[in-house]
Amino acid sequence: MDYRECDDVIKDTSYYGHSQKLGGISMVTHLGQVYTDYSNGGFKVTDVHTDFGIEGDGFFVIAFTDKAGNTSAKLTRDGNFVLDSQGYLRTKDGDYVMGEGANGEPVKIKLDPTQQASVDTDGRIAQNGQIVAQLKITDFSDYEYLKHFGENCYIPVEGAETITTNAPIQAGYLEASNVQVVREMVELISVTRQYEANQKIIQTYDSALEISANRIGKLG
């Protein structure tokens, strides 16, 4: 059998149901899914009265303004808010935090910056013993209809269905990351080991190809 005949045999050899040529590698590993884990993270105490955490499902609503000056509603779990000089509750990026009006419509939250404010677990903001605003919290029946927007924000896409939520609001707290550091480190080590094993397989395969091309190919 000469080299040409040997090459024909290799072409006819099937691997995982596909015809393989000399030098081909079967890519049997693929990315199955990219997803967002919406489970709650732990809370850290800040004792800042404009910091809020949602203990459960739901999102704060903010009026996001882009560089062109266009404003639209966005969703966030980041409750690290501040009061501006006029008393409006804003995000760290300067976007308005929305409250809930008498008819459920979103309205800007304006407080007296000279007075201390208190917030109960229902999101009602009080000053001088009077309810002056209500944080607007919204939730969705299926988070698959939410899309990342950046800057810790999300936007609903077509098909998103809003639902009510009774998740308590914790004032003076911020929600931390829900990533389990120890678990992620263990998984990272496991992936590294798998990568090293695959690398050795490729090196072995490369050596076998070198022998096939430079030695066996010269026979006959």
Tab-separated table of C-alpha atoms in Angstrom:
chain	number	residue	atom	x	y	z
A	1	MET	CA	0.000	0.000	0.000
A	2	ASP	CA	1.467	3.333	-0.997
A	3	TYR	CA	0.868	6.721	0.735
A	4	ARG	CA	-1.980	7.694	-1.616
A	5	GLU	CA	-3.898	4.517	-0.770
A	6	CYS	CA	-3.286	5.042	2.967
A	7	ASP	CA	-4.709	8.553	2.692
A	8	ASP	CA	-7.867	7.216	1.030
A	9	VAL	CA	-8.407	4.814	3.908
A	10	ILE	CA	-8.074	7.630	6.437
A	11	LYS	CA	-10.624	9.739	4.556
A	12	ASP	CA	-13.141	6.913	4.688
A	13	THR	CA	-12.751	6.395	8.431
A	14	SER	CA	-15.701	7.801	10.390
A	15	TYR	CA	-15.350	9.348	13.839
A	16	TYR	CA	-18.482	10.263	15.826
A	17	GLY	CA	-20.475	9.820	12.636
A	18	HIS	CA	-18.411	12.300	10.573
A	19	SER	CA	-15.781	11.640	7.943
A	20	GLN	CA	-12.348	12.648	9.294
A	21	LYS	CA	-9.296	13.658	7.297
A	22	LEU	CA	-5.750	13.375	8.542
A	23	GLY	CA	-5.126	16.290	10.922
A	24	GLY	CA	-8.758	16.912	11.832
A	25	ILE	CA	-9.786	17.308	15.466
A	26	SER	CA	-13.313	16.633	16.688
A	27	MET	CA	-14.562	19.604	18.741
A	28	VAL	CA	-16.710	17.696	21.218
A	29	THR	CA	-16.889	20.504	23.815
A	30	HIS	CA	-19.238	23.433	23.355
A	31	LEU	CA	-20.836	26.200	25.400
A	32	GLY	CA	-24.321	25.080	26.403
A	33	GLN	CA	-25.827	28.254	27.869
A	34	VAL	CA	-25.076	31.693	29.247
A	35	TYR	CA	-27.488	32.740	31.973
A	36	THR	CA	-27.931	35.221	34.818
A	37	ASP	CA	-28.384	34.027	38.385
A	38	TYR	CA	-31.084	36.279	39.874
A	39	SER	CA	-30.982	34.736	43.338
A	40	ASN	CA	-30.599	37.179	46.237
A	41	GLY	CA	-27.199	38.038	47.627
A	42	GLY	CA	-26.427	38.745	51.261
A	43	PHE	CA	-26.901	42.160	52.825
A	44	LYS	CA	-24.213	44.433	54.189
A	45	VAL	CA	-24.948	47.185	56.700
A	46	THR	CA	-24.173	50.760	55.627
A	47	ASP	CA	-26.430	52.729	58.030
A	48	VAL	CA	-26.955	55.228	55.195
A	49	HIS	CA	-30.646	56.154	55.016
A	50	THR	CA	-30.591	56.397	51.193
A	51	ASP	CA	-29.214	52.866	50.762
A	52	PHE	CA	-31.868	50.217	50.093
A	53	GLY	CA	-31.912	46.477	49.588
A	54	ILE	CA	-34.774	44.339	48.274
A	55	GLU	CA	-35.171	41.206	50.388
A	56	GLY	CA	-36.732	39.015	47.745
A	57	ASP	CA	-37.754	39.359	44.112
A	58	GLY	CA	-38.185	42.698	42.390
A	59	PHE	CA	-36.364	45.685	40.963
A	60	PHE	CA	-36.077	49.403	41.620
A	61	VAL	CA	-37.245	51.560	38.719
A	62	ILE	CA	-35.045	54.407	37.551
A	63	ALA	CA	-35.370	57.034	34.835
A	64	PHE	CA	-32.230	56.448	32.808
A	65	THR	CA	-30.974	59.294	30.626
A	66	ASP	CA	-28.551	58.449	27.815
A	67	LYS	CA	-25.865	60.692	26.305
A	68	ALA	CA	-28.322	62.022	23.741
A	69	GLY	CA	-30.677	63.197	26.488
A	70	ASN	CA	-33.303	60.505	25.916
A	71	THR	CA	-34.955	59.180	29.092
A	72	SER	CA	-36.437	55.718	29.546
A	73	ALA	CA	-37.337	53.418	32.447
A	74	LYS	CA	-34.715	50.891	33.518
A	75	LEU	CA	-34.579	48.288	36.293
A	76	THR	CA	-31.880	47.723	38.893
A	77	ARG	CA	-31.156	45.837	42.106
A	78	ASP	CA	-28.482	48.353	43.088
A	79	GLY	CA	-30.024	50.473	45.848
A	80	ASN	CA	-26.991	52.700	46.417
A	81	PHE	CA	-28.831	56.030	46.090
A	82	VAL	CA	-28.121	59.639	47.047
A	83	LEU	CA	-30.066	62.871	47.550
A	84	ASP	CA	-29.120	65.807	45.335
A	85	SER	CA	-29.150	69.422	46.477
A	86	GLN	CA	-32.836	69.764	45.486
A	87	GLY	CA	-33.880	66.676	47.442
A	88	TYR	CA	-34.376	64.311	44.488
A	89	LEU	CA	-33.410	60.676	45.075
A	90	ARG	CA	-30.914	59.635	42.409
A	91	THR	CA	-28.535	56.834	41.531
A	92	LYS	CA	-24.769	57.304	41.782
A	93	ASP	CA	-24.827	58.026	38.031
A	94	GLY	CA	-27.357	60.826	38.478
A	95	ASP	CA	-30.511	59.089	37.213
A	96	TYR	CA	-33.789	59.661	39.041
A	97	VAL	CA	-35.107	56.919	41.301
A	98	MET	CA	-38.806	56.499	40.630
A	99	GLY	CA	-41.569	56.353	43.181
A	100	GLU	CA	-45.169	55.278	42.815
A	101	GLY	CA	-47.855	57.911	42.350
A	102	ALA	CA	-51.436	57.816	43.562
A	103	ASN	CA	-52.549	55.854	40.483
A	104	GLY	CA	-49.489	53.616	40.342
A	105	GLU	CA	-47.692	55.755	37.774
A	106	PRO	CA	-43.941	56.343	38.188
A	107	VAL	CA	-43.026	59.715	39.686
A	108	LYS	CA	-39.775	61.280	40.844
A	109	ILE	CA	-39.045	61.031	44.555
A	110	LYS	CA	-38.407	64.455	46.113
A	111	LEU	CA	-37.548	64.798	49.797
A	112	ASP	CA	-36.533	67.609	52.115
A	113	PRO	CA	-32.720	67.314	52.194
A	114	THR	CA	-32.602	69.092	55.565
A	115	GLN	CA	-34.805	66.505	57.286
A	116	GLN	CA	-34.053	62.926	58.254
A	117	ALA	CA	-36.079	60.343	56.351
A	118	SER	CA	-37.206	56.881	57.430
A	119	VAL	CA	-38.278	54.014	55.204
A	120	ASP	CA	-40.426	51.068	56.264
A	121	THR	CA	-40.319	47.572	54.798
A	122	ASP	CA	-43.133	48.454	52.353
A	123	GLY	CA	-40.967	51.125	50.769
A	124	ARG	CA	-42.876	54.078	52.227
A	125	ILE	CA	-40.648	57.091	52.890
A	126	ALA	CA	-41.613	59.345	55.784
A	127	GLN	CA	-40.386	62.702	57.013
A	128	ASN	CA	-41.674	64.518	60.107
A	129	GLY	CA	-44.079	61.639	60.682
A	130	GLN	CA	-45.714	62.027	57.255
A	131	ILE	CA	-45.548	59.677	54.252
A	132	VAL	CA	-43.983	61.740	51.469
A	133	ALA	CA	-43.088	59.086	48.869
A	134	GLN	CA	-43.377	55.414	47.967
A	135	LEU	CA	-40.547	53.504	46.319
A	136	LYS	CA	-41.697	51.846	43.111
A	137	ILE	CA	-40.747	48.168	43.044
A	138	THR	CA	-41.687	46.017	40.078
A	139	ASP	CA	-41.254	42.324	39.351
A	140	PHE	CA	-41.729	39.960	36.418
A	141	SER	CA	-43.220	36.513	36.054
A	142	ASP	CA	-40.318	35.275	33.916
A	143	TYR	CA	-36.829	36.775	34.102
A	144	GLU	CA	-35.997	35.273	30.709
A	145	TYR	CA	-37.709	38.365	29.295
A	146	LEU	CA	-35.167	40.704	30.903
A	147	LYS	CA	-32.080	41.875	29.060
A	148	HIS	CA	-28.866	43.304	30.438
A	149	PHE	CA	-28.454	46.981	29.699
A	150	GLY	CA	-25.231	47.748	31.551
A	151	GLU	CA	-24.546	49.938	34.589
A	152	ASN	CA	-26.295	47.341	36.790
A	153	CYS	CA	-29.519	47.828	34.824
A	154	TYR	CA	-31.996	45.625	32.977
A	155	ILE	CA	-34.735	46.306	30.469
A	156	PRO	CA	-37.823	44.191	29.758
A	157	VAL	CA	-38.238	42.868	26.227
A	158	GLU	CA	-41.371	42.020	24.299
A	159	GLY	CA	-43.415	39.440	26.168
A	160	ALA	CA	-42.342	40.528	29.671
A	161	GLU	CA	-45.230	40.334	32.149
A	162	THR	CA	-45.093	42.516	35.255
A	163	ILE	CA	-46.378	41.190	38.570
A	164	THR	CA	-46.663	42.622	42.064
A	165	THR	CA	-44.140	41.765	44.753
A	166	ASN	CA	-44.308	41.940	48.526
A	167	ALA	CA	-40.556	41.763	49.002
A	168	PRO	CA	-39.529	43.820	52.065
A	169	ILE	CA	-37.308	46.871	51.616
A	170	GLN	CA	-34.355	47.114	53.987
A	171	ALA	CA	-33.122	50.680	54.549
A	172	GLY	CA	-29.491	51.184	55.529
A	173	TYR	CA	-28.462	47.989	53.748
A	174	LEU	CA	-27.030	47.149	50.337
A	175	GLU	CA	-27.321	43.804	48.596
A	176	ALA	CA	-23.952	42.157	48.053
A	177	SER	CA	-22.954	39.819	45.233
A	178	ASN	CA	-24.682	36.427	45.175
A	179	VAL	CA	-21.493	34.732	43.960
A	180	GLN	CA	-20.235	31.967	46.257
A	181	VAL	CA	-16.496	32.629	46.183
A	182	VAL	CA	-15.402	29.214	47.513
A	183	ARG	CA	-17.615	27.315	45.082
A	184	GLU	CA	-16.429	29.408	42.133
A	185	MET	CA	-12.792	28.846	43.103
A	186	VAL	CA	-13.362	25.074	43.217
A	187	GLU	CA	-15.021	25.174	39.789
A	188	LEU	CA	-12.189	27.316	38.423
A	189	ILE	CA	-9.615	24.760	39.622
A	190	SER	CA	-11.667	21.954	38.044
A	191	VAL	CA	-11.860	23.794	34.705
A	192	THR	CA	-8.114	24.466	34.823
A	193	ARG	CA	-7.414	20.763	35.340
A	194	GLN	CA	-9.681	19.870	32.410
A	195	TYR	CA	-7.928	22.438	30.233
A	196	GLU	CA	-4.520	20.976	31.119
A	197	ALA	CA	-5.774	17.457	30.314
A	198	ASN	CA	-7.145	18.586	26.937
A	199	GLN	CA	-3.890	20.359	26.204
A	200	LYS	CA	-1.967	17.116	26.750
A	201	ILE	CA	-4.399	15.269	24.459
A	202	ILE	CA	-3.774	17.818	21.694
A	203	GLN	CA	-0.005	17.512	22.169
A	204	THR	CA	-0.250	13.714	21.932
A	205	TYR	CA	-2.452	14.003	18.838
A	206	ASP	CA	0.021	16.423	17.284
A	207	SER	CA	2.886	14.004	17.901
A	208	ALA	CA	0.887	11.180	16.278
A	209	LEU	CA	0.230	13.371	13.234
A	210	GLU	CA	3.916	14.194	12.956
A	211	ILE	CA	4.770	10.484	12.910
A	212	SER	CA	2.038	9.797	10.316
A	213	ALA	CA	3.129	12.611	8.012
A	214	ASN	CA	6.912	12.408	8.314
A	215	ARG	CA	7.540	8.707	8.875
A	216	ILE	CA	4.671	6.525	7.692
A	217	GLY	CA	4.225	8.749	4.653
A	218	LYS	CA	7.749	7.985	3.529
A	219	LEU	CA	7.186	4.207	3.495
A	220	GLY	CA	6.234	2.383	0.342
